[in-house]
Amino acid sequence: MRKILLQLAMVTLSTAVYADETYDYLAFQTTDGTEQTVSVDQLKIIFVDSKLVVTNASTNQSYSLSDLSKMYFTNTPVTGISDVEIADDNTSVEVFNTSGISMGTFADLSAARASLSKGIYIVKSSVKTYKIAVK
């Protein structure tokens, strides 16, 4: 398994060198679906024991080779937050900031998005609770 991932990493990295487009991030997806990105600025990748160690100008990440399912280059960093649509757009929602302070109750998600400043929020509707990013 380790040998296969090492070969995959080498092929991926060598392909990136010859690609016409440059990428700002290297993304890693683990077997549980979690994704993380690392800036390619001063990127170094080494294998230690059964781990892939990624180091750049600002971080040092370590991944177990058995937990890695995918590695790819991208221009967009992974935030872990995806756009969420609720079934009934007319459902009232209560919005909280990341500190848990209520930002108010809104007639629907669209009204909440229009009223909030940029940031990450927790939205509670009668259907479910989820995170949104207002850009």
PDB file of C-alpha atoms in Angstrom:
ATOM      1  CA  MET A   1       0.000   0.000   0.000  1.00  0.00           C
ATOM      2  CA  ARG A   2       2.793   2.377   0.966  1.00  0.00           C
ATOM      3  CA  LYS A   3       4.638   1.660  -2.269  1.00  0.00           C
ATOM      4  CA  ILE A   4       1.519   2.365  -4.325  1.00  0.00           C
ATOM      5  CA  LEU A   5       0.885   5.686  -2.564  1.00  0.00           C
ATOM      6  CA  LEU A   6       4.530   6.658  -3.003  1.00  0.00           C
ATOM      7  CA  GLN A   7       4.309   5.955  -6.723  1.00  0.00           C
ATOM      8  CA  LEU A   8       1.025   7.858  -6.924  1.00  0.00           C
ATOM      9  CA  ALA A   9       2.599  10.840  -5.165  1.00  0.00           C
ATOM     10  CA  MET A  10       5.571  10.844  -7.519  1.00  0.00           C
ATOM     11  CA  VAL A  11       3.368  10.622 -10.621  1.00  0.00           C
ATOM     12  CA  THR A  12       1.106  13.382  -9.308  1.00  0.00           C
ATOM     13  CA  LEU A  13       4.029  15.650  -8.469  1.00  0.00           C
ATOM     14  CA  SER A  14       5.815  15.017 -11.760  1.00  0.00           C
ATOM     15  CA  THR A  15       2.592  15.669 -13.690  1.00  0.00           C
ATOM     16  CA  ALA A  16       2.153  18.962 -11.865  1.00  0.00           C
ATOM     17  CA  VAL A  17       5.627  20.072 -12.947  1.00  0.00           C
ATOM     18  CA  TYR A  18       4.707  19.672 -16.609  1.00  0.00           C
ATOM     19  CA  ALA A  19       1.165  21.041 -16.358  1.00  0.00           C
ATOM     20  CA  ASP A  20       0.275  24.311 -18.069  1.00  0.00           C
ATOM     21  CA  GLU A  21      -1.647  25.553 -15.049  1.00  0.00           C
ATOM     22  CA  THR A  22      -0.157  26.240 -11.649  1.00  0.00           C
ATOM     23  CA  TYR A  23      -1.966  25.349  -8.441  1.00  0.00           C
ATOM     24  CA  ASP A  24      -1.892  27.050  -5.059  1.00  0.00           C
ATOM     25  CA  TYR A  25      -2.899  24.117  -2.832  1.00  0.00           C
ATOM     26  CA  LEU A  26      -2.398  20.398  -2.417  1.00  0.00           C
ATOM     27  CA  ALA A  27      -5.531  18.726  -1.046  1.00  0.00           C
ATOM     28  CA  PHE A  28      -5.706  15.504   0.953  1.00  0.00           C
ATOM     29  CA  GLN A  29      -8.836  13.420   1.460  1.00  0.00           C
ATOM     30  CA  THR A  30      -8.905  10.726   4.132  1.00  0.00           C
ATOM     31  CA  THR A  31     -10.972   7.556   4.129  1.00  0.00           C
ATOM     32  CA  ASP A  32     -13.554   9.173   6.435  1.00  0.00           C
ATOM     33  CA  GLY A  33     -14.156  11.927   3.826  1.00  0.00           C
ATOM     34  CA  THR A  34     -12.322  14.710   5.666  1.00  0.00           C
ATOM     35  CA  GLU A  35     -10.443  17.059   3.342  1.00  0.00           C
ATOM     36  CA  GLN A  36      -7.597  19.441   4.131  1.00  0.00           C
ATOM     37  CA  THR A  37      -5.490  21.678   1.916  1.00  0.00           C
ATOM     38  CA  VAL A  38      -1.893  22.782   2.273  1.00  0.00           C
ATOM     39  CA  SER A  39      -0.304  25.696   0.429  1.00  0.00           C
ATOM     40  CA  VAL A  40       2.292  24.599  -2.123  1.00  0.00           C
ATOM     41  CA  ASP A  41       4.575  27.477  -1.088  1.00  0.00           C
ATOM     42  CA  GLN A  42       7.877  25.806  -0.091  1.00  0.00           C
ATOM     43  CA  LEU A  43       6.130  22.407  -0.096  1.00  0.00           C
ATOM     44  CA  LYS A  44       8.090  19.339   1.025  1.00  0.00           C
ATOM     45  CA  ILE A  45       6.668  15.824   1.169  1.00  0.00           C
ATOM     46  CA  ILE A  46       8.434  12.951   2.922  1.00  0.00           C
ATOM     47  CA  PHE A  47       7.474   9.466   4.060  1.00  0.00           C
ATOM     48  CA  VAL A  48       8.311   8.446   7.619  1.00  0.00           C
ATOM     49  CA  ASP A  49       7.344   4.961   8.801  1.00  0.00           C
ATOM     50  CA  SER A  50       3.724   4.594   7.646  1.00  0.00           C
ATOM     51  CA  LYS A  51       3.037   8.324   7.433  1.00  0.00           C
ATOM     52  CA  LEU A  52       3.081  10.990   4.753  1.00  0.00           C
ATOM     53  CA  VAL A  53       4.563  14.179   6.241  1.00  0.00           C
ATOM     54  CA  VAL A  54       3.792  17.449   4.450  1.00  0.00           C
ATOM     55  CA  THR A  55       5.697  20.597   5.373  1.00  0.00           C
ATOM     56  CA  ASN A  56       5.453  24.090   3.895  1.00  0.00           C
ATOM     57  CA  ALA A  57       6.229  27.663   4.920  1.00  0.00           C
ATOM     58  CA  SER A  58       3.495  27.744   7.582  1.00  0.00           C
ATOM     59  CA  THR A  59       2.425  24.221   8.588  1.00  0.00           C
ATOM     60  CA  ASN A  60       3.473  20.650   9.227  1.00  0.00           C
ATOM     61  CA  GLN A  61       0.811  17.973   8.579  1.00  0.00           C
ATOM     62  CA  SER A  62       1.083  14.211   9.008  1.00  0.00           C
ATOM     63  CA  TYR A  63      -1.229  11.620   7.441  1.00  0.00           C
ATOM     64  CA  SER A  64      -1.315   7.883   8.006  1.00  0.00           C
ATOM     65  CA  LEU A  65      -0.899   6.226   4.606  1.00  0.00           C
ATOM     66  CA  SER A  66      -3.672   3.764   5.400  1.00  0.00           C
ATOM     67  CA  ASP A  67      -6.071   6.678   6.054  1.00  0.00           C
ATOM     68  CA  LEU A  68      -5.342   8.602   2.829  1.00  0.00           C
ATOM     69  CA  SER A  69      -7.786   8.004  -0.003  1.00  0.00           C
ATOM     70  CA  LYS A  70      -7.063  10.893  -2.378  1.00  0.00           C
ATOM     71  CA  MET A  71      -4.473  13.606  -2.996  1.00  0.00           C
ATOM     72  CA  TYR A  72      -4.869  16.322  -5.653  1.00  0.00           C
ATOM     73  CA  PHE A  73      -3.840  19.875  -6.593  1.00  0.00           C
ATOM     74  CA  THR A  74      -6.386  22.691  -6.544  1.00  0.00           C
ATOM     75  CA  ASN A  75      -6.629  26.477  -6.668  1.00  0.00           C
ATOM     76  CA  THR A  76      -9.306  26.585  -3.983  1.00  0.00           C
ATOM     77  CA  PRO A  77      -8.590  25.825  -0.323  1.00  0.00           C
ATOM     78  CA  VAL A  78     -10.910  23.336   1.348  1.00  0.00           C
ATOM     79  CA  THR A  79     -12.989  24.968   4.106  1.00  0.00           C
ATOM     80  CA  GLY A  80     -15.026  21.979   5.236  1.00  0.00           C
ATOM     81  CA  ILE A  81     -18.196  23.991   4.692  1.00  0.00           C
ATOM     82  CA  SER A  82     -20.432  23.344   1.740  1.00  0.00           C
ATOM     83  CA  ASP A  83     -23.452  25.235   0.486  1.00  0.00           C
ATOM     84  CA  VAL A  84     -26.583  23.864   2.070  1.00  0.00           C
ATOM     85  CA  GLU A  85     -30.070  24.154   0.673  1.00  0.00           C
ATOM     86  CA  ILE A  86     -33.061  23.402   2.836  1.00  0.00           C
ATOM     87  CA  ALA A  87     -36.153  21.712   1.450  1.00  0.00           C
ATOM     88  CA  ASP A  88     -38.591  24.547   2.154  1.00  0.00           C
ATOM     89  CA  ASP A  89     -37.099  27.958   1.320  1.00  0.00           C
ATOM     90  CA  ASN A  90     -39.888  29.682   3.291  1.00  0.00           C
ATOM     91  CA  THR A  91     -38.933  28.064   6.601  1.00  0.00           C
ATOM     92  CA  SER A  92     -37.974  30.559   9.291  1.00  0.00           C
ATOM     93  CA  VAL A  93     -34.427  30.199  10.599  1.00  0.00           C
ATOM     94  CA  GLU A  94     -32.581  31.295  13.713  1.00  0.00           C
ATOM     95  CA  VAL A  95     -28.949  32.257  13.166  1.00  0.00           C
ATOM     96  CA  PHE A  96     -26.047  32.153  15.631  1.00  0.00           C
ATOM     97  CA  ASN A  97     -22.450  33.289  15.235  1.00  0.00           C
ATOM     98  CA  THR A  98     -19.593  30.896  16.015  1.00  0.00           C
ATOM     99  CA  SER A  99     -19.535  32.128  19.623  1.00  0.00           C
ATOM    100  CA  GLY A 100     -23.140  30.985  20.071  1.00  0.00           C
ATOM    101  CA  ILE A 101     -24.649  34.485  20.177  1.00  0.00           C
ATOM    102  CA  SER A 102     -28.007  34.750  18.436  1.00  0.00           C
ATOM    103  CA  MET A 103     -27.937  37.003  15.391  1.00  0.00           C
ATOM    104  CA  GLY A 104     -31.726  36.904  15.118  1.00  0.00           C
ATOM    105  CA  THR A 105     -34.637  35.019  13.627  1.00  0.00           C
ATOM    106  CA  PHE A 106     -35.282  35.474   9.913  1.00  0.00           C
ATOM    107  CA  ALA A 107     -38.237  34.661   7.671  1.00  0.00           C
ATOM    108  CA  ASP A 108     -36.067  32.392   5.514  1.00  0.00           C
ATOM    109  CA  LEU A 109     -32.453  31.582   4.634  1.00  0.00           C
ATOM    110  CA  SER A 110     -32.311  34.200   1.879  1.00  0.00           C
ATOM    111  CA  ALA A 111     -33.336  36.970   4.296  1.00  0.00           C
ATOM    112  CA  ALA A 112     -30.722  35.780   6.776  1.00  0.00           C
ATOM    113  CA  ARG A 113     -27.955  35.801   4.148  1.00  0.00           C
ATOM    114  CA  ALA A 114     -28.945  39.297   3.014  1.00  0.00           C
ATOM    115  CA  SER A 115     -28.833  40.655   6.585  1.00  0.00           C
ATOM    116  CA  LEU A 116     -25.600  39.059   7.813  1.00  0.00           C
ATOM    117  CA  SER A 117     -22.073  40.340   7.321  1.00  0.00           C
ATOM    118  CA  LYS A 118     -19.301  38.096   5.972  1.00  0.00           C
ATOM    119  CA  GLY A 119     -18.517  35.145   8.215  1.00  0.00           C
ATOM    120  CA  ILE A 120     -19.429  31.662   9.379  1.00  0.00           C
ATOM    121  CA  TYR A 121     -22.818  31.103  11.040  1.00  0.00           C
ATOM    122  CA  ILE A 122     -24.869  28.292  12.539  1.00  0.00           C
ATOM    123  CA  VAL A 123     -28.406  28.135  11.146  1.00  0.00           C
ATOM    124  CA  LYS A 124     -31.206  26.378  12.982  1.00  0.00           C
ATOM    125  CA  SER A 125     -34.425  25.619  11.134  1.00  0.00           C
ATOM    126  CA  SER A 126     -37.341  23.388  11.992  1.00  0.00           C
ATOM    127  CA  VAL A 127     -35.792  20.760   9.706  1.00  0.00           C
ATOM    128  CA  LYS A 128     -32.144  20.721  10.836  1.00  0.00           C
ATOM    129  CA  THR A 129     -29.126  22.681  12.059  1.00  0.00           C
ATOM    130  CA  TYR A 130     -26.160  23.412   9.775  1.00  0.00           C
ATOM    131  CA  LYS A 131     -23.285  25.814   9.060  1.00  0.00           C
ATOM    132  CA  ILE A 132     -23.213  28.446   6.324  1.00  0.00           C
ATOM    133  CA  ALA A 133     -20.551  30.797   5.053  1.00  0.00           C
ATOM    134  CA  VAL A 134     -21.685  34.281   4.047  1.00  0.00           C
ATOM    135  CA  LYS A 135     -19.266  35.753   1.497  1.00  0.00           C
TER     136      LYS A 135
END
